[in-house]
Structures are given as structure tokens and as C-alpha cells.
Amino acid sequence: SSPRLYRLLSRLIMKLQPDRMDTLAVTGYGPGWIAVNGQRHYHSVLMTSQGQLQPWRPSRFDDLQASDFEVLPTLGVELAVFGSGQRLRFVPPSWLTPLMAVRLGLETMDTPAACRTYNILAGEGRPVAALLLLPPHP
């Protein structure tokens, strides 16, 4: 019967979904803050699915420098997600050349989308980093 099949499929689906991630996860965000594993941060952050979490220097897109991305090849990730703030903005292509040379991808999106994307990739066990711009709340 249909309800019986639904219950069976629900149990199967639930078994395939982890109760919690075994890595750093973005657990919330709002104007001027981001929560990582339940702890709020009020500055831009760099985090990896391998457990690294640290403040990230720039607080606004206009503060970015090419040197802000130089740490990426040392993190042991295959992909980085860059949250550019409240709206989608791209860094100069020349800043990506050193990343392409080591076959490290950089995906750019607004910060809320970057948080969600990082969580999905980290939840899949992918070696991923997130560079999340968190402009100060006015």
C-alpha cells in the first residue's frame, strides 16, 4: 500500500542522511554575523571541511587583494567557495591564475549562497574551503 511504501522509503532516506556533519558547518547567518558549529563570528572567515577555522582579513569586497587568496593552495582542498558579500561580485581573473596552475577551483557567489554550497560539499566529504566575506552590519 502507498502509506506502507512511504514509511519504508522514509526510513531508508533517513538512514542515508547523517544526523550531523563531522566537520565544520555554517549553522546560521544574519546581518553582520555568521555561525559556525553554533558559534557566532562577527568578521569574515576562512574555513575548511578538514576543520580549519580562522578570521579572514578582508571585511568588504573593495578590501580584497590577490594575496588574500594565496593561502588556498596550502589548505589541501580541491575546491574553494568564495562568498563575495551580499551580492555576487567577481575578483579579477588574474588572481585566479595561481589557483588554476595547481588545479584548484574557485566558485564565486554571494555569501549566503556560499554558506549553503559549502555545507553541501563538506557534508558529502569533499575537501573544500570557504572564504566568506562578512561586511560589518551598519
Short mmCIF file of C-alpha atoms in Angstrom, two decimals:
data_model
loop_
_atom_site.label_atom_id
_atom_site.label_comp_id
_atom_site.label_asym_id
_atom_site.label_seq_id
_atom_site.Cartn_x
_atom_site.Cartn_y
_atom_site.Cartn_z
CA SER A 1 0.00 0.00 0.00
CA SER A 2 1.09 3.59 -0.53
CA PRO A 3 1.41 4.62 3.18
CA ARG A 4 3.44 1.50 3.90
CA LEU A 5 5.77 2.17 0.98
CA TYR A 6 6.10 5.81 2.11
CA ARG A 7 7.14 4.74 5.64
CA LEU A 8 9.68 2.28 4.22
CA LEU A 9 11.16 4.90 1.89
CA SER A 10 11.20 7.48 4.70
CA ARG A 11 13.23 5.15 6.92
CA LEU A 12 15.62 4.41 4.07
CA ILE A 13 16.09 8.09 3.25
CA MET A 14 16.64 8.94 6.90
CA LYS A 15 19.37 6.32 7.16
CA LEU A 16 21.19 7.88 4.23
CA GLN A 17 21.20 11.36 5.78
CA PRO A 18 23.72 12.00 8.58
CA ASP A 19 22.34 13.30 11.87
CA ARG A 20 25.12 15.85 11.99
CA MET A 21 28.15 16.73 9.94
CA ASP A 22 31.52 15.54 11.21
CA THR A 23 33.16 18.74 10.05
CA LEU A 24 32.76 22.49 10.38
CA ALA A 25 29.39 23.68 9.13
CA VAL A 26 27.70 27.03 8.78
CA THR A 27 24.77 26.74 11.16
CA GLY A 28 23.36 30.23 10.70
CA TYR A 29 23.98 33.69 9.35
CA GLY A 30 22.45 37.12 9.52
CA PRO A 31 23.37 40.78 9.07
CA GLY A 32 26.91 41.17 10.41
CA TRP A 33 27.37 37.60 11.73
CA ILE A 34 27.87 34.00 10.74
CA ALA A 35 27.59 30.95 12.99
CA VAL A 36 30.00 28.05 12.55
CA ASN A 37 29.02 24.95 14.52
CA GLY A 38 26.77 27.15 16.62
CA GLN A 39 29.37 29.79 17.49
CA ARG A 40 28.80 33.28 16.12
CA HIS A 41 31.57 35.19 14.37
CA TYR A 42 31.36 38.88 13.56
CA HIS A 43 34.12 39.02 10.93
CA SER A 44 34.95 37.38 7.61
CA VAL A 45 36.10 33.77 7.97
CA LEU A 46 38.14 31.16 6.17
CA MET A 47 37.08 27.60 6.94
CA THR A 48 37.76 24.14 5.57
CA SER A 49 35.96 20.83 5.71
CA GLN A 50 39.12 19.46 7.38
CA GLY A 51 38.41 21.61 10.45
CA GLN A 52 40.39 24.80 9.93
CA LEU A 53 38.59 27.98 11.00
CA GLN A 54 40.23 31.40 11.20
CA PRO A 55 39.42 35.06 10.70
CA TRP A 56 39.91 36.24 7.14
CA ARG A 57 41.43 39.71 6.68
CA PRO A 58 39.07 41.47 4.25
CA SER A 59 35.73 42.70 5.52
CA ARG A 60 34.46 44.25 2.28
CA PHE A 61 34.84 43.28 -1.35
CA ASP A 62 36.73 46.51 -2.01
CA ASP A 63 39.31 45.46 0.64
CA LEU A 64 40.27 42.30 -1.26
CA GLN A 65 43.79 41.79 -2.57
CA ALA A 66 45.27 38.98 -4.63
CA SER A 67 47.28 37.97 -1.57
CA ASP A 68 44.04 37.08 0.27
CA PHE A 69 43.73 34.02 -1.97
CA GLU A 70 47.37 32.86 -1.76
CA VAL A 71 46.64 30.61 1.22
CA LEU A 72 44.27 28.39 -0.77
CA PRO A 73 46.85 26.04 -2.35
CA THR A 74 48.26 25.27 1.12
CA LEU A 75 44.94 24.07 2.54
CA GLY A 76 44.76 20.66 0.84
CA VAL A 77 41.38 21.32 -0.79
CA GLU A 78 40.23 20.71 -4.33
CA LEU A 79 37.67 23.50 -4.41
CA ALA A 80 37.12 26.84 -2.68
CA VAL A 81 33.82 28.65 -2.38
CA PHE A 82 34.14 32.43 -2.21
CA GLY A 83 31.27 34.38 -0.68
CA SER A 84 31.58 37.89 -2.09
CA GLY A 85 29.21 39.60 0.36
CA GLN A 86 25.54 40.48 -0.04
CA ARG A 87 25.78 40.44 -3.83
CA LEU A 88 27.69 38.47 -6.41
CA ARG A 89 30.97 40.12 -7.40
CA PHE A 90 33.95 38.55 -9.17
CA VAL A 91 37.64 39.03 -8.43
CA PRO A 92 39.98 39.92 -11.31
CA PRO A 93 40.73 36.81 -13.42
CA SER A 94 44.48 37.35 -12.96
CA TRP A 95 44.05 36.50 -9.26
CA LEU A 96 42.84 33.02 -10.24
CA THR A 97 45.86 32.11 -12.38
CA PRO A 98 47.92 30.72 -9.46
CA LEU A 99 44.91 28.63 -8.40
CA MET A 100 44.39 27.24 -11.89
CA ALA A 101 48.08 26.33 -12.05
CA VAL A 102 47.56 23.90 -9.13
CA ARG A 103 44.14 22.75 -10.41
CA LEU A 104 42.21 24.35 -7.56
CA GLY A 105 38.77 25.63 -8.46
CA LEU A 106 37.25 28.81 -7.04
CA GLU A 107 33.48 29.24 -7.23
CA THR A 108 32.13 32.73 -6.54
CA MET A 109 28.67 33.50 -5.18
CA ASP A 110 27.05 35.80 -2.65
CA THR A 111 27.90 34.89 0.96
CA PRO A 112 24.56 33.27 1.90
CA ALA A 113 24.73 31.02 -1.20
CA ALA A 114 28.40 30.24 -0.45
CA CYS A 115 27.44 29.13 3.08
CA ARG A 116 24.82 26.72 1.73
CA THR A 117 27.12 25.40 -1.01
CA TYR A 118 29.99 24.84 1.41
CA ASN A 119 27.70 22.87 3.74
CA ILE A 120 26.54 20.62 0.92
CA LEU A 121 30.08 19.92 -0.31
CA ALA A 122 31.51 19.43 3.18
CA GLY A 123 28.57 17.17 4.05
CA GLU A 124 29.49 15.00 1.06
CA GLY A 125 33.00 14.64 2.49
CA ARG A 126 34.63 16.80 -0.18
CA PRO A 127 37.86 18.66 0.68
CA VAL A 128 36.52 22.19 0.35
CA ALA A 129 37.29 25.64 1.72
CA ALA A 130 35.02 28.62 2.18
CA LEU A 131 36.20 32.22 2.11
CA LEU A 132 33.26 34.19 3.42
CA LEU A 133 33.17 37.98 3.33
CA LEU A 134 31.12 39.28 6.19
CA PRO A 135 30.71 43.02 5.89
CA PRO A 136 30.11 44.77 9.22
CA HIS A 137 26.45 45.40 9.93
CA PRO A 138 25.67 49.13 9.83
#
